[in-house]
Coordinates of C-alpha atoms in Angstrom, one line a residue:
M18 CA -4.3 21.6 -5.1
I19 CA -5.0 18.6 -7.1
S20 CA -5.0 15.1 -5.5
H21 CA -6.9 11.8 -6.0
R22 CA -8.1 8.8 -5.2
D23 CA -8.0 5.6 -7.3
E24 CA -9.9 2.4 -5.2
H25 CA -12.3 1.3 -7.0
Q26 CA -13.7 4.5 -8.8
G27 CA -11.0 7.0 -10.0
I28 CA -11.4 10.3 -8.5
I29 CA -10.0 13.9 -9.2
R30 CA -10.3 16.6 -6.3
Y31 CA -9.2 20.1 -6.6
N32 CA -9.4 22.1 -3.4
N33 CA -9.0 25.7 -3.3
D34 CA -6.9 27.6 -0.9
T35 CA -6.1 30.1 -3.4
G36 CA -7.9 33.3 -1.9
S37 CA -10.0 33.7 -4.7
S38 CA -12.1 31.3 -7.3
V39 CA -10.8 29.7 -10.1
K40 CA -11.6 28.0 -13.2
I41 CA -10.7 24.3 -13.8
Q42 CA -11.1 22.3 -16.9
I43 CA -10.4 18.6 -17.0
T44 CA -8.8 17.0 -20.1
R45 CA -9.1 13.1 -20.5
P46 CA -5.7 10.9 -22.1
G47 CA -6.4 9.2 -25.5
S48 CA -5.1 5.8 -24.4
A49 CA -2.9 4.1 -21.6
S50 CA -1.1 0.9 -21.0
F51 CA -1.1 -1.0 -18.4
T52 CA 1.9 -3.8 -17.5
C53 CA 1.5 -7.3 -15.8
V54 CA 3.2 -7.2 -12.7
A55 CA 2.4 -10.4 -11.2
N56 CA 1.0 -13.7 -11.5
C57 CA 1.3 -13.1 -15.6
N58 CA 0.7 -15.7 -17.9
N59 CA 2.2 -15.8 -21.9
A60 CA -1.1 -15.1 -23.1
C61 CA -1.1 -11.3 -22.6
S62 CA 1.6 -9.2 -20.9
S63 CA -0.2 -6.0 -21.4
L64 CA -3.4 -4.3 -22.0
N65 CA -4.9 -0.9 -23.2
A66 CA -7.5 1.4 -22.0
S67 CA -9.3 3.9 -23.7
S68 CA -12.4 5.9 -23.8
F69 CA -12.0 7.6 -21.0
T70 CA -14.7 9.5 -19.2
F71 CA -15.1 11.9 -16.6
N72 CA -18.2 14.0 -14.6
P73 CA -18.9 16.6 -14.7
Q74 CA -17.6 17.9 -17.7
G75 CA -17.1 21.2 -19.3
N76 CA -15.0 24.2 -17.1
K77 CA -16.2 24.5 -13.6
T78 CA -15.6 27.4 -11.1
V79 CA -14.6 26.5 -7.5
Q80 CA -15.2 29.0 -5.1
N81 CA -12.7 29.9 -2.4
N82 CA -12.2 27.1 0.5
S83 CA -13.9 24.9 -1.4
S84 CA -13.8 21.7 -3.6
Q85 CA -14.7 20.2 -6.7
E86 CA -14.4 16.2 -7.7
W87 CA -14.4 14.7 -11.2
D88 CA -15.5 10.9 -11.3
L89 CA -13.6 9.2 -13.7
G90 CA -14.2 6.1 -15.8
T91 CA -12.4 4.1 -19.0
S92 CA -12.7 0.8 -21.0
V93 CA -10.3 -2.1 -21.2
V94 CA -10.7 -4.4 -23.7
V95 CA -9.0 -7.8 -23.0
S96 CA -8.6 -9.7 -26.3
S97 CA -7.8 -13.2 -25.3
T98 CA -10.1 -15.5 -22.4
S99 CA -6.7 -16.7 -21.1
C100 CA -5.2 -13.6 -20.1
Q101 CA -4.3 -13.8 -16.4
G102 CA -2.4 -11.2 -14.1
I103 CA -2.0 -8.0 -11.9
F104 CA -1.8 -5.2 -14.3
E105 CA -0.5 -1.6 -13.2
G106 CA -0.5 1.2 -15.4
V107 CA -1.1 5.4 -15.2
A108 CA -3.4 7.5 -16.9
N109 CA -2.1 10.8 -17.4
Y110 CA -5.3 13.4 -17.2
T111 CA -4.3 17.1 -17.7
A112 CA -6.0 19.7 -15.5
K113 CA -6.1 23.4 -16.2
V114 CA -6.6 25.7 -13.6
D115 CA -6.9 29.4 -14.4
K116 CA -5.2 28.7 -17.8
V117 CA -2.3 27.1 -15.9
S118 CA -1.6 23.4 -17.3
Q119 CA -0.6 20.4 -15.0
T120 CA -0.6 16.7 -15.1
V121 CA -2.5 14.6 -12.6
P122 CA -1.6 11.3 -12.8
I123 CA -4.3 8.5 -11.9
G124 CA -2.9 5.0 -11.1
I125 CA -5.4 2.4 -12.5
K126 CA -5.1 -1.6 -11.3
I127 CA -6.4 -4.5 -13.0
T128 CA -6.8 -7.9 -11.9
L129 CA -7.8 -11.0 -14.4
G130 CA -8.3 -14.4 -13.5
N131 CA -8.6 -16.1 -10.2
I132 CA -5.5 -14.4 -8.3
P133 CA -5.6 -15.2 -4.6
I134 CA -5.1 -12.2 -2.3
I135 CA -2.6 -12.7 0.0
T136 CA -2.7 -10.9 3.8
V137 CA -0.2 -10.6 6.5
T138 CA -1.7 -9.2 10.0
A139 CA 0.2 -9.0 13.0
Q140 CA -1.0 -10.6 16.1
D141 CA 1.2 -10.2 19.1
D142 CA 4.4 -8.0 19.4
M143 CA 7.7 -9.4 20.9
N144 CA 8.3 -8.7 24.4
F145 CA 11.6 -9.5 26.3
G146 CA 10.2 -8.8 29.6
D147 CA 12.2 -6.7 32.3
I148 CA 15.7 -7.3 32.2
L149 CA 18.3 -5.7 34.6
S150 CA 21.7 -5.7 33.6
S151 CA 24.7 -4.3 34.9
S152 CA 27.3 -6.2 32.8
S153 CA 27.2 -7.6 29.5
S154 CA 24.1 -10.3 28.9
T155 CA 22.3 -12.2 26.2
V156 CA 18.5 -12.6 26.4
S157 CA 16.6 -14.8 23.8
V158 CA 12.9 -15.4 23.5
G159 CA 11.9 -18.7 21.6
T160 CA 8.8 -19.5 19.5
N161 CA 7.1 -20.3 22.2
G162 CA 7.4 -17.7 24.6
N163 CA 9.7 -18.9 26.8
R164 CA 12.7 -16.8 27.6
T165 CA 16.4 -17.6 28.5
C166 CA 19.0 -15.4 30.2
S167 CA 22.9 -15.3 30.3
P168 CA 23.8 -14.6 33.2
P169 CA 19.9 -15.7 34.5
S170 CA 19.9 -13.0 37.7
N171 CA 19.6 -10.5 34.9
C172 CA 15.9 -11.5 34.2
I173 CA 14.0 -10.1 36.8
N174 CA 10.3 -11.7 35.7
N175 CA 8.9 -14.0 33.2
Q176 CA 6.5 -11.8 30.9
S177 CA 8.0 -12.5 27.8
I178 CA 5.9 -13.2 24.9
Q179 CA 6.9 -14.3 21.3
G180 CA 6.3 -12.4 18.3
S181 CA 3.3 -13.8 15.6
F182 CA 1.3 -12.9 12.6
L183 CA -1.5 -14.4 10.7
V184 CA -0.9 -15.2 6.7
Q185 CA -4.2 -15.7 5.0
S186 CA -5.4 -16.4 1.6
S187 CA -8.0 -15.8 -0.5
S188 CA -7.5 -19.0 -3.0
N189 CA -9.6 -22.1 -2.1
T190 CA -6.7 -24.5 -3.5
P191 CA -3.9 -25.0 -1.0
L192 CA -0.7 -22.7 -1.8
S193 CA 2.9 -22.8 -0.7
I194 CA 4.3 -19.6 1.2
T195 CA 7.3 -18.9 2.3
V196 CA 8.4 -15.9 5.0
D197 CA 11.9 -14.8 5.2
C198 CA 13.2 -14.1 8.2
P199 CA 15.1 -10.8 8.8
T200 CA 18.7 -11.5 8.5
G201 CA 20.4 -8.4 10.0
A202 CA 20.5 -6.7 13.1
V203 CA 17.9 -4.2 14.5
P204 CA 18.4 -1.4 16.7
M205 CA 16.9 -0.7 19.7
T206 CA 17.7 2.8 21.4
G207 CA 16.6 4.7 24.3
G208 CA 18.5 8.0 25.6
S209 CA 22.2 7.4 25.4
N210 CA 22.0 3.8 25.7
N211 CA 21.6 1.2 22.6
F212 CA 21.9 -2.5 21.6
Y213 CA 20.5 -5.0 19.0
I214 CA 18.2 -7.5 18.4
D215 CA 19.5 -10.6 16.1
S216 CA 19.2 -14.3 15.1
F217 CA 15.8 -13.9 14.4
V218 CA 13.8 -17.3 13.8
C219 CA 10.3 -18.1 12.3
S220 CA 8.6 -21.5 12.9
L221 CA 4.8 -22.4 12.1
S222 CA 2.4 -21.8 15.2

């Protein structure tokens, strides 16, 4: 089976579970085009990569129940110093396994310019606490963690927790970030019972 990893350094890996040894040959692509998908400017909308390399080269025999990896490389020429954006594309290598060819698509990502990296990390799961309901009822948890129940007798403890997440940026300059709350109802199920959570509110801590 052919697989690949493409974080920073591209790698093609062949795991041989065919029951016998196989001979493999990797062929590099001639060139590949990468288009801007985010933070683009008008200086350039696409880039070209060429001079693809791989190591080791030549035919390789892979024994049964073993694997072989090929390290990949390429060159990108940026024509303008004002190019900025995040570019993505695919380079199609060819793997010939015992004379049967198959395409191995390798994703490539190129970041040009000071592009801020935004990360979102969950901090606290939303918890409605224990609810004892023998009839129709509504329970709400505020952004401060306080809970309200209608009727009040259906809430049997006060262990509610508001949900929270952390947004971080790698930029040294202030950024304007917009957070959109879910607009639809989220179904909750347990056995034959079900209900819905809706009316989400997003608020800065």
